[in-house]
Amino acid sequence: MKLWIGKAGGLELEPGQCFASDEGITGELRIVKPMEQLRMKWQRAEWKQPSTLQIRILPTAQGNGTISFHQEKLEDQTAREAMKNHWEEALTMLKELAGRP
């Protein structure tokens, strides 16, 4: 969760839970399906309005999984590109934590 939200102490993974991270990210969990799907309002401090972020774990036939990020309601192309880079970095860090190339 630290890779996706930042350091947000005491966050309970339940729909309706609001969060604010030390990194300035705020939001509210909307859908929580453990090891399957998270859907939330997600907003950086400098943004005028929140986006909708969905993170899904999609199982593969080989018994692995694919992590999918889908973010809607971003202000413009600059924000879309910044978030694409952010999620790619998060995936790279997640692979390193898992010991995968």
PDB file of N, CA and C in Angstrom:
ATOM      1  N   MET A   1       0.824  -1.197   0.000  1.00  0.00           N
ATOM      2  CA  MET A   1       0.000   0.000   0.000  1.00  0.00           C
ATOM      3  C   MET A   1       0.866   1.257   0.000  1.00  0.00           C
ATOM      4  N   LYS A   2       2.036   1.180   0.628  1.00  0.00           N
ATOM      5  CA  LYS A   2       2.915   2.334   0.669  1.00  0.00           C
ATOM      6  C   LYS A   2       3.277   2.819  -0.730  1.00  0.00           C
ATOM      7  N   LEU A   3       3.423   1.888  -1.676  1.00  0.00           N
ATOM      8  CA  LEU A   3       3.783   2.244  -3.048  1.00  0.00           C
ATOM      9  C   LEU A   3       2.640   2.961  -3.747  1.00  0.00           C
ATOM     10  N   TRP A   4       1.412   2.711  -3.353  1.00  0.00           N
ATOM     11  CA  TRP A   4       0.248   3.254  -4.058  1.00  0.00           C
ATOM     12  C   TRP A   4      -0.321   4.493  -3.385  1.00  0.00           C
ATOM     13  N   ILE A   5      -0.276   4.529  -2.072  1.00  0.00           N
ATOM     14  CA  ILE A   5      -0.893   5.625  -1.330  1.00  0.00           C
ATOM     15  C   ILE A   5       0.157   6.481  -0.631  1.00  0.00           C
ATOM     16  N   GLY A   6       1.233   5.859  -0.211  1.00  0.00           N
ATOM     17  CA  GLY A   6       2.223   6.532   0.614  1.00  0.00           C
ATOM     18  C   GLY A   6       2.053   6.057   2.045  1.00  0.00           C
ATOM     19  N   LYS A   7       2.734   6.692   2.953  1.00  0.00           N
ATOM     20  CA  LYS A   7       2.671   6.300   4.363  1.00  0.00           C
ATOM     21  C   LYS A   7       1.406   6.881   4.988  1.00  0.00           C
ATOM     22  N   ALA A   8       0.428   6.006   5.200  1.00  0.00           N
ATOM     23  CA  ALA A   8      -0.858   6.417   5.780  1.00  0.00           C
ATOM     24  C   ALA A   8      -1.155   5.483   6.943  1.00  0.00           C
ATOM     25  N   GLY A   9      -0.695   5.848   8.114  1.00  0.00           N
ATOM     26  CA  GLY A   9      -0.851   4.998   9.291  1.00  0.00           C
ATOM     27  C   GLY A   9      -2.304   4.760   9.658  1.00  0.00           C
ATOM     28  N   GLY A  10      -2.575   3.536  10.095  1.00  0.00           N
ATOM     29  CA  GLY A  10      -3.894   3.189  10.587  1.00  0.00           C
ATOM     30  C   GLY A  10      -4.960   2.978   9.530  1.00  0.00           C
ATOM     31  N   LEU A  11      -4.570   2.879   8.275  1.00  0.00           N
ATOM     32  CA  LEU A  11      -5.558   2.691   7.209  1.00  0.00           C
ATOM     33  C   LEU A  11      -6.132   1.287   7.260  1.00  0.00           C
ATOM     34  N   GLU A  12      -7.430   1.205   7.400  1.00  0.00           N
ATOM     35  CA  GLU A  12      -8.154  -0.068   7.375  1.00  0.00           C
ATOM     36  C   GLU A  12      -8.643  -0.283   5.948  1.00  0.00           C
ATOM     37  N   LEU A  13      -8.416  -1.468   5.408  1.00  0.00           N
ATOM     38  CA  LEU A  13      -8.846  -1.759   4.038  1.00  0.00           C
ATOM     39  C   LEU A  13     -10.321  -2.141   4.025  1.00  0.00           C
ATOM     40  N   GLU A  14     -11.159  -1.111   4.142  1.00  0.00           N
ATOM     41  CA  GLU A  14     -12.605  -1.300   4.136  1.00  0.00           C
ATOM     42  C   GLU A  14     -13.240  -0.172   3.329  1.00  0.00           C
ATOM     43  N   PRO A  15     -14.282  -0.470   2.558  1.00  0.00           N
ATOM     44  CA  PRO A  15     -14.968   0.589   1.820  1.00  0.00           C
ATOM     45  C   PRO A  15     -15.415   1.713   2.756  1.00  0.00           C
ATOM     46  N   GLY A  16     -15.268   2.943   2.283  1.00  0.00           N
ATOM     47  CA  GLY A  16     -15.658   4.106   3.068  1.00  0.00           C
ATOM     48  C   GLY A  16     -14.532   4.706   3.890  1.00  0.00           C
ATOM     49  N   GLN A  17     -13.409   3.997   4.025  1.00  0.00           N
ATOM     50  CA  GLN A  17     -12.283   4.508   4.797  1.00  0.00           C
ATOM     51  C   GLN A  17     -11.588   5.627   4.033  1.00  0.00           C
ATOM     52  N   CYS A  18     -11.400   6.755   4.689  1.00  0.00           N
ATOM     53  CA  CYS A  18     -10.673   7.877   4.109  1.00  0.00           C
ATOM     54  C   CYS A  18      -9.215   7.783   4.558  1.00  0.00           C
ATOM     55  N   PHE A  19      -8.330   8.343   3.751  1.00  0.00           N
ATOM     56  CA  PHE A  19      -6.918   8.303   4.109  1.00  0.00           C
ATOM     57  C   PHE A  19      -6.241   9.610   3.710  1.00  0.00           C
ATOM     58  N   ALA A  20      -5.136   9.887   4.394  1.00  0.00           N
ATOM     59  CA  ALA A  20      -4.258  11.011   4.083  1.00  0.00           C
ATOM     60  C   ALA A  20      -2.847  10.533   4.380  1.00  0.00           C
ATOM     61  N   SER A  21      -2.009  10.547   3.376  1.00  0.00           N
ATOM     62  CA  SER A  21      -0.651  10.044   3.563  1.00  0.00           C
ATOM     63  C   SER A  21       0.305  11.183   3.912  1.00  0.00           C
ATOM     64  N   ASP A  22       1.442  10.817   4.454  1.00  0.00           N
ATOM     65  CA  ASP A  22       2.485  11.793   4.770  1.00  0.00           C
ATOM     66  C   ASP A  22       2.970  12.497   3.504  1.00  0.00           C
ATOM     67  N   GLU A  23       2.784  11.860   2.343  1.00  0.00           N
ATOM     68  CA  GLU A  23       3.231  12.416   1.062  1.00  0.00           C
ATOM     69  C   GLU A  23       2.200  13.369   0.452  1.00  0.00           C
ATOM     70  N   GLY A  24       1.081  13.592   1.136  1.00  0.00           N
ATOM     71  CA  GLY A  24       0.078  14.536   0.657  1.00  0.00           C
ATOM     72  C   GLY A  24      -0.998  13.934  -0.228  1.00  0.00           C
ATOM     73  N   ILE A  25      -1.098  12.623  -0.275  1.00  0.00           N
ATOM     74  CA  ILE A  25      -2.131  11.962  -1.066  1.00  0.00           C
ATOM     75  C   ILE A  25      -3.330  11.698  -0.152  1.00  0.00           C
ATOM     76  N   THR A  26      -4.517  12.064  -0.637  1.00  0.00           N
ATOM     77  CA  THR A  26      -5.743  11.828   0.129  1.00  0.00           C
ATOM     78  C   THR A  26      -6.723  11.047  -0.728  1.00  0.00           C
ATOM     79  N   GLY A  27      -7.689  10.444  -0.068  1.00  0.00           N
ATOM     80  CA  GLY A  27      -8.693   9.720  -0.828  1.00  0.00           C
ATOM     81  C   GLY A  27      -9.648   8.958   0.049  1.00  0.00           C
ATOM     82  N   GLU A  28     -10.424   8.130  -0.616  1.00  0.00           N
ATOM     83  CA  GLU A  28     -11.407   7.296   0.068  1.00  0.00           C
ATOM     84  C   GLU A  28     -11.524   5.967  -0.668  1.00  0.00           C
ATOM     85  N   LEU A  29     -11.433   4.880   0.076  1.00  0.00           N
ATOM     86  CA  LEU A  29     -11.600   3.554  -0.511  1.00  0.00           C
ATOM     87  C   LEU A  29     -13.076   3.343  -0.850  1.00  0.00           C
ATOM     88  N   ARG A  30     -13.338   2.856  -2.041  1.00  0.00           N
ATOM     89  CA  ARG A  30     -14.713   2.628  -2.475  1.00  0.00           C
ATOM     90  C   ARG A  30     -15.031   1.137  -2.573  1.00  0.00           C
ATOM     91  N   ILE A  31     -14.144   0.389  -3.231  1.00  0.00           N
ATOM     92  CA  ILE A  31     -14.318  -1.059  -3.374  1.00  0.00           C
ATOM     93  C   ILE A  31     -13.048  -1.725  -2.872  1.00  0.00           C
ATOM     94  N   VAL A  32     -13.198  -2.710  -2.003  1.00  0.00           N
ATOM     95  CA  VAL A  32     -12.062  -3.467  -1.480  1.00  0.00           C
ATOM     96  C   VAL A  32     -12.365  -4.947  -1.623  1.00  0.00           C
ATOM     97  N   LYS A  33     -11.629  -5.610  -2.506  1.00  0.00           N
ATOM     98  CA  LYS A  33     -11.701  -7.062  -2.661  1.00  0.00           C
ATOM     99  C   LYS A  33     -10.271  -7.560  -2.511  1.00  0.00           C
ATOM    100  N   PRO A  34      -9.906  -8.044  -1.308  1.00  0.00           N
ATOM    101  CA  PRO A  34      -8.520  -8.434  -1.037  1.00  0.00           C
ATOM    102  C   PRO A  34      -7.936  -9.356  -2.110  1.00  0.00           C
ATOM    103  N   MET A  35      -6.707  -9.029  -2.491  1.00  0.00           N
ATOM    104  CA  MET A  35      -5.938  -9.776  -3.496  1.00  0.00           C
ATOM    105  C   MET A  35      -6.630  -9.801  -4.863  1.00  0.00           C
ATOM    106  N   GLU A  36      -7.540  -8.841  -5.085  1.00  0.00           N
ATOM    107  CA  GLU A  36      -8.283  -8.817  -6.334  1.00  0.00           C
ATOM    108  C   GLU A  36      -8.454  -7.395  -6.873  1.00  0.00           C
ATOM    109  N   GLN A  37      -9.011  -6.483  -6.055  1.00  0.00           N
ATOM    110  CA  GLN A  37      -9.351  -5.161  -6.565  1.00  0.00           C
ATOM    111  C   GLN A  37      -9.436  -4.116  -5.460  1.00  0.00           C
ATOM    112  N   LEU A  38      -8.896  -2.921  -5.759  1.00  0.00           N
ATOM    113  CA  LEU A  38      -9.105  -1.726  -4.944  1.00  0.00           C
ATOM    114  C   LEU A  38      -9.594  -0.632  -5.884  1.00  0.00           C
ATOM    115  N   ARG A  39     -10.632   0.068  -5.490  1.00  0.00           N
ATOM    116  CA  ARG A  39     -11.114   1.229  -6.242  1.00  0.00           C
ATOM    117  C   ARG A  39     -11.280   2.349  -5.230  1.00  0.00           C
ATOM    118  N   MET A  40     -10.770   3.539  -5.579  1.00  0.00           N
ATOM    119  CA  MET A  40     -10.746   4.623  -4.609  1.00  0.00           C
ATOM    120  C   MET A  40     -10.736   5.987  -5.282  1.00  0.00           C
ATOM    121  N   LYS A  41     -11.136   6.992  -4.491  1.00  0.00           N
ATOM    122  CA  LYS A  41     -10.840   8.373  -4.868  1.00  0.00           C
ATOM    123  C   LYS A  41      -9.392   8.585  -4.457  1.00  0.00           C
ATOM    124  N   TRP A  42      -8.597   9.246  -5.303  1.00  0.00           N
ATOM    125  CA  TRP A  42      -7.162   9.405  -5.065  1.00  0.00           C
ATOM    126  C   TRP A  42      -6.771  10.798  -5.540  1.00  0.00           C
ATOM    127  N   GLN A  43      -6.144  11.585  -4.655  1.00  0.00           N
ATOM    128  CA  GLN A  43      -5.839  12.964  -5.021  1.00  0.00           C
ATOM    129  C   GLN A  43      -4.500  13.402  -4.448  1.00  0.00           C
ATOM    130  N   ARG A  44      -3.694  14.018  -5.307  1.00  0.00           N
ATOM    131  CA  ARG A  44      -2.464  14.662  -4.861  1.00  0.00           C
ATOM    132  C   ARG A  44      -2.809  16.036  -4.304  1.00  0.00           C
ATOM    133  N   ALA A  45      -1.973  16.549  -3.398  1.00  0.00           N
ATOM    134  CA  ALA A  45      -2.253  17.819  -2.721  1.00  0.00           C
ATOM    135  C   ALA A  45      -2.427  18.978  -3.703  1.00  0.00           C
ATOM    136  N   GLU A  46      -1.678  18.980  -4.781  1.00  0.00           N
ATOM    137  CA  GLU A  46      -1.718  20.111  -5.715  1.00  0.00           C
ATOM    138  C   GLU A  46      -2.862  20.027  -6.735  1.00  0.00           C
ATOM    139  N   TRP A  47      -3.619  18.934  -6.723  1.00  0.00           N
ATOM    140  CA  TRP A  47      -4.728  18.781  -7.662  1.00  0.00           C
ATOM    141  C   TRP A  47      -5.966  19.504  -7.174  1.00  0.00           C
ATOM    142  N   LYS A  48      -6.771  19.987  -8.125  1.00  0.00           N
ATOM    143  CA  LYS A  48      -8.024  20.672  -7.799  1.00  0.00           C
ATOM    144  C   LYS A  48      -9.127  19.690  -7.438  1.00  0.00           C
ATOM    145  N   GLN A  49      -9.101  18.503  -8.038  1.00  0.00           N
ATOM    146  CA  GLN A  49     -10.144  17.502  -7.772  1.00  0.00           C
ATOM    147  C   GLN A  49      -9.540  16.097  -7.771  1.00  0.00           C
ATOM    148  N   PRO A  50     -10.210  15.150  -7.117  1.00  0.00           N
ATOM    149  CA  PRO A  50      -9.680  13.784  -7.060  1.00  0.00           C
ATOM    150  C   PRO A  50      -9.877  13.035  -8.379  1.00  0.00           C
ATOM    151  N   SER A  51      -9.055  12.036  -8.555  1.00  0.00           N
ATOM    152  CA  SER A  51      -9.226  11.104  -9.665  1.00  0.00           C
ATOM    153  C   SER A  51      -9.866   9.838  -9.095  1.00  0.00           C
ATOM    154  N   THR A  52     -10.223   8.932  -9.981  1.00  0.00           N
ATOM    155  CA  THR A  52     -10.682   7.609  -9.571  1.00  0.00           C
ATOM    156  C   THR A  52      -9.577   6.635  -9.954  1.00  0.00           C
ATOM    157  N   LEU A  53      -9.081   5.900  -8.986  1.00  0.00           N
ATOM    158  CA  LEU A  53      -8.001   4.943  -9.210  1.00  0.00           C
ATOM    159  C   LEU A  53      -8.517   3.541  -8.945  1.00  0.00           C
ATOM    160  N   GLN A  54      -8.219   2.649  -9.876  1.00  0.00           N
ATOM    161  CA  GLN A  54      -8.558   1.239  -9.690  1.00  0.00           C
ATOM    162  C   GLN A  54      -7.281   0.412  -9.867  1.00  0.00           C
ATOM    163  N   ILE A  55      -7.019  -0.443  -8.896  1.00  0.00           N
ATOM    164  CA  ILE A  55      -5.873  -1.351  -8.940  1.00  0.00           C
ATOM    165  C   ILE A  55      -6.441  -2.760  -8.903  1.00  0.00           C
ATOM    166  N   ARG A  56      -6.073  -3.555  -9.893  1.00  0.00           N
ATOM    167  CA  ARG A  56      -6.583  -4.929  -9.964  1.00  0.00           C
ATOM    168  C   ARG A  56      -5.418  -5.900 -10.071  1.00  0.00           C
ATOM    169  N   ILE A  57      -5.586  -7.069  -9.476  1.00  0.00           N
ATOM    170  CA  ILE A  57      -4.649  -8.175  -9.654  1.00  0.00           C
ATOM    171  C   ILE A  57      -5.364  -9.203 -10.512  1.00  0.00           C
ATOM    172  N   LEU A  58      -4.827  -9.438 -11.688  1.00  0.00           N
ATOM    173  CA  LEU A  58      -5.436 -10.343 -12.650  1.00  0.00           C
ATOM    174  C   LEU A  58      -4.633 -11.642 -12.688  1.00  0.00           C
ATOM    175  N   PRO A  59      -5.219 -12.775 -12.313  1.00  0.00           N
ATOM    176  CA  PRO A  59      -4.482 -14.042 -12.320  1.00  0.00           C
ATOM    177  C   PRO A  59      -4.133 -14.471 -13.747  1.00  0.00           C
ATOM    178  N   THR A  60      -2.987 -15.146 -13.872  1.00  0.00           N
ATOM    179  CA  THR A  60      -2.579 -15.689 -15.164  1.00  0.00           C
ATOM    180  C   THR A  60      -2.650 -17.213 -15.117  1.00  0.00           C
ATOM    181  N   ALA A  61      -2.626 -17.835 -16.270  1.00  0.00           N
ATOM    182  CA  ALA A  61      -2.700 -19.298 -16.362  1.00  0.00           C
ATOM    183  C   ALA A  61      -1.499 -19.963 -15.692  1.00  0.00           C
ATOM    184  N   GLN A  62      -0.368 -19.264 -15.615  1.00  0.00           N
ATOM    185  CA  GLN A  62       0.845 -19.829 -15.017  1.00  0.00           C
ATOM    186  C   GLN A  62       0.845 -19.726 -13.498  1.00  0.00           C
ATOM    187  N   GLY A  63      -0.228 -19.210 -12.918  1.00  0.00           N
ATOM    188  CA  GLY A  63      -0.296 -19.086 -11.467  1.00  0.00           C
ATOM    189  C   GLY A  63       0.288 -17.792 -10.936  1.00  0.00           C
ATOM    190  N   ASN A  64       0.722 -16.928 -11.825  1.00  0.00           N
ATOM    191  CA  ASN A  64       1.226 -15.611 -11.432  1.00  0.00           C
ATOM    192  C   ASN A  64       0.077 -14.620 -11.488  1.00  0.00           C
ATOM    193  N   GLY A  65       0.398 -13.354 -11.494  1.00  0.00           N
ATOM    194  CA  GLY A  65      -0.636 -12.333 -11.617  1.00  0.00           C
ATOM    195  C   GLY A  65      -0.096 -11.111 -12.315  1.00  0.00           C
ATOM    196  N   THR A  66      -0.996 -10.347 -12.865  1.00  0.00           N
ATOM    197  CA  THR A  66      -0.678  -9.069 -13.486  1.00  0.00           C
ATOM    198  C   THR A  66      -1.365  -7.985 -12.666  1.00  0.00           C
ATOM    199  N   ILE A  67      -0.629  -6.925 -12.350  1.00  0.00           N
ATOM    200  CA  ILE A  67      -1.217  -5.806 -11.638  1.00  0.00           C
ATOM    201  C   ILE A  67      -1.583  -4.741 -12.659  1.00  0.00           C
ATOM    202  N   SER A  68      -2.832  -4.301 -12.597  1.00  0.00           N
ATOM    203  CA  SER A  68      -3.356  -3.324 -13.539  1.00  0.00           C
ATOM    204  C   SER A  68      -3.750  -2.056 -12.797  1.00  0.00           C
ATOM    205  N   PHE A  69      -3.300  -0.902 -13.315  1.00  0.00           N
ATOM    206  CA  PHE A  69      -3.690   0.399 -12.781  1.00  0.00           C
ATOM    207  C   PHE A  69      -4.542   1.098 -13.819  1.00  0.00           C
ATOM    208  N   HIS A  70      -5.675   1.632 -13.394  1.00  0.00           N
ATOM    209  CA  HIS A  70      -6.534   2.415 -14.278  1.00  0.00           C
ATOM    210  C   HIS A  70      -6.952   3.659 -13.505  1.00  0.00           C
ATOM    211  N   GLN A  71      -6.607   4.826 -14.053  1.00  0.00           N
ATOM    212  CA  GLN A  71      -6.901   6.068 -13.348  1.00  0.00           C
ATOM    213  C   GLN A  71      -7.707   6.993 -14.267  1.00  0.00           C
ATOM    214  N   GLU A  72      -8.851   7.431 -13.768  1.00  0.00           N
ATOM    215  CA  GLU A  72      -9.773   8.277 -14.520  1.00  0.00           C
ATOM    216  C   GLU A  72      -9.856   9.664 -13.892  1.00  0.00           C
ATOM    217  N   LYS A  73     -10.427  10.578 -14.660  1.00  0.00           N
ATOM    218  CA  LYS A  73     -10.712  11.939 -14.199  1.00  0.00           C
ATOM    219  C   LYS A  73      -9.445  12.713 -13.880  1.00  0.00           C
ATOM    220  N   LEU A  74      -8.379  12.470 -14.670  1.00  0.00           N
ATOM    221  CA  LEU A  74      -7.160  13.259 -14.527  1.00  0.00           C
ATOM    222  C   LEU A  74      -7.343  14.556 -15.307  1.00  0.00           C
ATOM    223  N   GLU A  75      -6.753  15.615 -14.807  1.00  0.00           N
ATOM    224  CA  GLU A  75      -7.006  16.953 -15.333  1.00  0.00           C
ATOM    225  C   GLU A  75      -6.616  17.147 -16.797  1.00  0.00           C
ATOM    226  N   ASP A  76      -5.443  16.612 -17.191  1.00  0.00           N
ATOM    227  CA  ASP A  76      -4.969  16.855 -18.551  1.00  0.00           C
ATOM    228  C   ASP A  76      -3.903  15.833 -18.935  1.00  0.00           C
ATOM    229  N   GLN A  77      -3.347  16.004 -20.128  1.00  0.00           N
ATOM    230  CA  GLN A  77      -2.329  15.076 -20.636  1.00  0.00           C
ATOM    231  C   GLN A  77      -1.091  15.050 -19.743  1.00  0.00           C
ATOM    232  N   THR A  78      -0.722  16.199 -19.197  1.00  0.00           N
ATOM    233  CA  THR A  78       0.449  16.260 -18.314  1.00  0.00           C
ATOM    234  C   THR A  78       0.226  15.382 -17.081  1.00  0.00           C
ATOM    235  N   ALA A  79      -0.954  15.470 -16.490  1.00  0.00           N
ATOM    236  CA  ALA A  79      -1.273  14.648 -15.318  1.00  0.00           C
ATOM    237  C   ALA A  79      -1.316  13.174 -15.696  1.00  0.00           C
ATOM    238  N   ARG A  80      -1.868  12.850 -16.860  1.00  0.00           N
ATOM    239  CA  ARG A  80      -1.918  11.446 -17.299  1.00  0.00           C
ATOM    240  C   ARG A  80      -0.512  10.876 -17.472  1.00  0.00           C
ATOM    241  N   GLU A  81       0.375  11.652 -18.083  1.00  0.00           N
ATOM    242  CA  GLU A  81       1.753  11.196 -18.281  1.00  0.00           C
ATOM    243  C   GLU A  81       2.487  11.050 -16.952  1.00  0.00           C
ATOM    244  N   ALA A  82       2.278  11.999 -16.040  1.00  0.00           N
ATOM    245  CA  ALA A  82       2.916  11.926 -14.714  1.00  0.00           C
ATOM    246  C   ALA A  82       2.456  10.685 -13.957  1.00  0.00           C
ATOM    247  N   MET A  83       1.163  10.394 -14.025  1.00  0.00           N
ATOM    248  CA  MET A  83       0.657   9.231 -13.306  1.00  0.00           C
ATOM    249  C   MET A  83       1.101   7.929 -13.977  1.00  0.00           C
ATOM    250  N   LYS A  84       1.180   7.904 -15.286  1.00  0.00           N
ATOM    251  CA  LYS A  84       1.699   6.712 -15.980  1.00  0.00           C
ATOM    252  C   LYS A  84       3.114   6.419 -15.476  1.00  0.00           C
ATOM    253  N   ASN A  85       3.955   7.449 -15.407  1.00  0.00           N
ATOM    254  CA  ASN A  85       5.320   7.266 -14.898  1.00  0.00           C
ATOM    255  C   ASN A  85       5.320   6.844 -13.433  1.00  0.00           C
ATOM    256  N   HIS A  86       4.439   7.423 -12.634  1.00  0.00           N
ATOM    257  CA  HIS A  86       4.346   7.077 -11.208  1.00  0.00           C
ATOM    258  C   HIS A  86       4.025   5.595 -11.035  1.00  0.00           C
ATOM    259  N   TRP A  87       3.029   5.092 -11.763  1.00  0.00           N
ATOM    260  CA  TRP A  87       2.616   3.691 -11.603  1.00  0.00           C
ATOM    261  C   TRP A  87       3.663   2.738 -12.168  1.00  0.00           C
ATOM    262  N   GLU A  88       4.372   3.139 -13.224  1.00  0.00           N
ATOM    263  CA  GLU A  88       5.460   2.301 -13.727  1.00  0.00           C
ATOM    264  C   GLU A  88       6.570   2.183 -12.689  1.00  0.00           C
ATOM    265  N   GLU A  89       6.895   3.290 -12.005  1.00  0.00           N
ATOM    266  CA  GLU A  89       7.895   3.252 -10.935  1.00  0.00           C
ATOM    267  C   GLU A  89       7.418   2.376  -9.773  1.00  0.00           C
ATOM    268  N   ALA A  90       6.145   2.481  -9.426  1.00  0.00           N
ATOM    269  CA  ALA A  90       5.601   1.658  -8.340  1.00  0.00           C
ATOM    270  C   ALA A  90       5.714   0.176  -8.690  1.00  0.00           C
ATOM    271  N   LEU A  91       5.423  -0.175  -9.946  1.00  0.00           N
ATOM    272  CA  LEU A  91       5.540  -1.578 -10.368  1.00  0.00           C
ATOM    273  C   LEU A  91       6.985  -2.054 -10.323  1.00  0.00           C
ATOM    274  N   THR A  92       7.913  -1.201 -10.726  1.00  0.00           N
ATOM    275  CA  THR A  92       9.333  -1.559 -10.671  1.00  0.00           C
ATOM    276  C   THR A  92       9.754  -1.831  -9.230  1.00  0.00           C
ATOM    277  N   MET A  93       9.335  -0.968  -8.308  1.00  0.00           N
ATOM    278  CA  MET A  93       9.677  -1.175  -6.903  1.00  0.00           C
ATOM    279  C   MET A  93       9.020  -2.441  -6.349  1.00  0.00           C
ATOM    280  N   LEU A  94       7.805  -2.722  -6.767  1.00  0.00           N
ATOM    281  CA  LEU A  94       7.110  -3.922  -6.326  1.00  0.00           C
ATOM    282  C   LEU A  94       7.832  -5.175  -6.824  1.00  0.00           C
ATOM    283  N   LYS A  95       8.289  -5.161  -8.070  1.00  0.00           N
ATOM    284  CA  LYS A  95       9.060  -6.288  -8.607  1.00  0.00           C
ATOM    285  C   LYS A  95      10.346  -6.500  -7.818  1.00  0.00           C
ATOM    286  N   GLU A  96      11.011  -5.393  -7.460  1.00  0.00           N
ATOM    287  CA  GLU A  96      12.235  -5.507  -6.675  1.00  0.00           C
ATOM    288  C   GLU A  96      11.956  -6.103  -5.303  1.00  0.00           C
ATOM    289  N   LEU A  97      10.863  -5.683  -4.671  1.00  0.00           N
ATOM    290  CA  LEU A  97      10.497  -6.239  -3.367  1.00  0.00           C
ATOM    291  C   LEU A  97      10.194  -7.738  -3.466  1.00  0.00           C
ATOM    292  N   ALA A  98       9.615  -8.129  -4.588  1.00  0.00           N
ATOM    293  CA  ALA A  98       9.258  -9.541  -4.782  1.00  0.00           C
ATOM    294  C   ALA A  98      10.450 -10.364  -5.281  1.00  0.00           C
ATOM    295  N   GLY A  99      11.572  -9.696  -5.566  1.00  0.00           N
ATOM    296  CA  GLY A  99      12.744 -10.408  -6.060  1.00  0.00           C
ATOM    297  C   GLY A  99      12.588 -10.912  -7.490  1.00  0.00           C
ATOM    298  N   ARG A 100      11.826 -10.169  -8.290  1.00  0.00           N
ATOM    299  CA  ARG A 100      11.591 -10.556  -9.691  1.00  0.00           C
ATOM    300  C   ARG A 100      12.331  -9.609 -10.615  1.00  0.00           C
ATOM    301  N   PRO A 101      12.795 -10.123 -11.772  1.00  0.00           N
ATOM    302  CA  PRO A 101      13.467  -9.248 -12.749  1.00  0.00           C
ATOM    303  C   PRO A 101      12.496  -8.297 -13.437  1.00  0.00           C
TER     304      PRO A 101
END
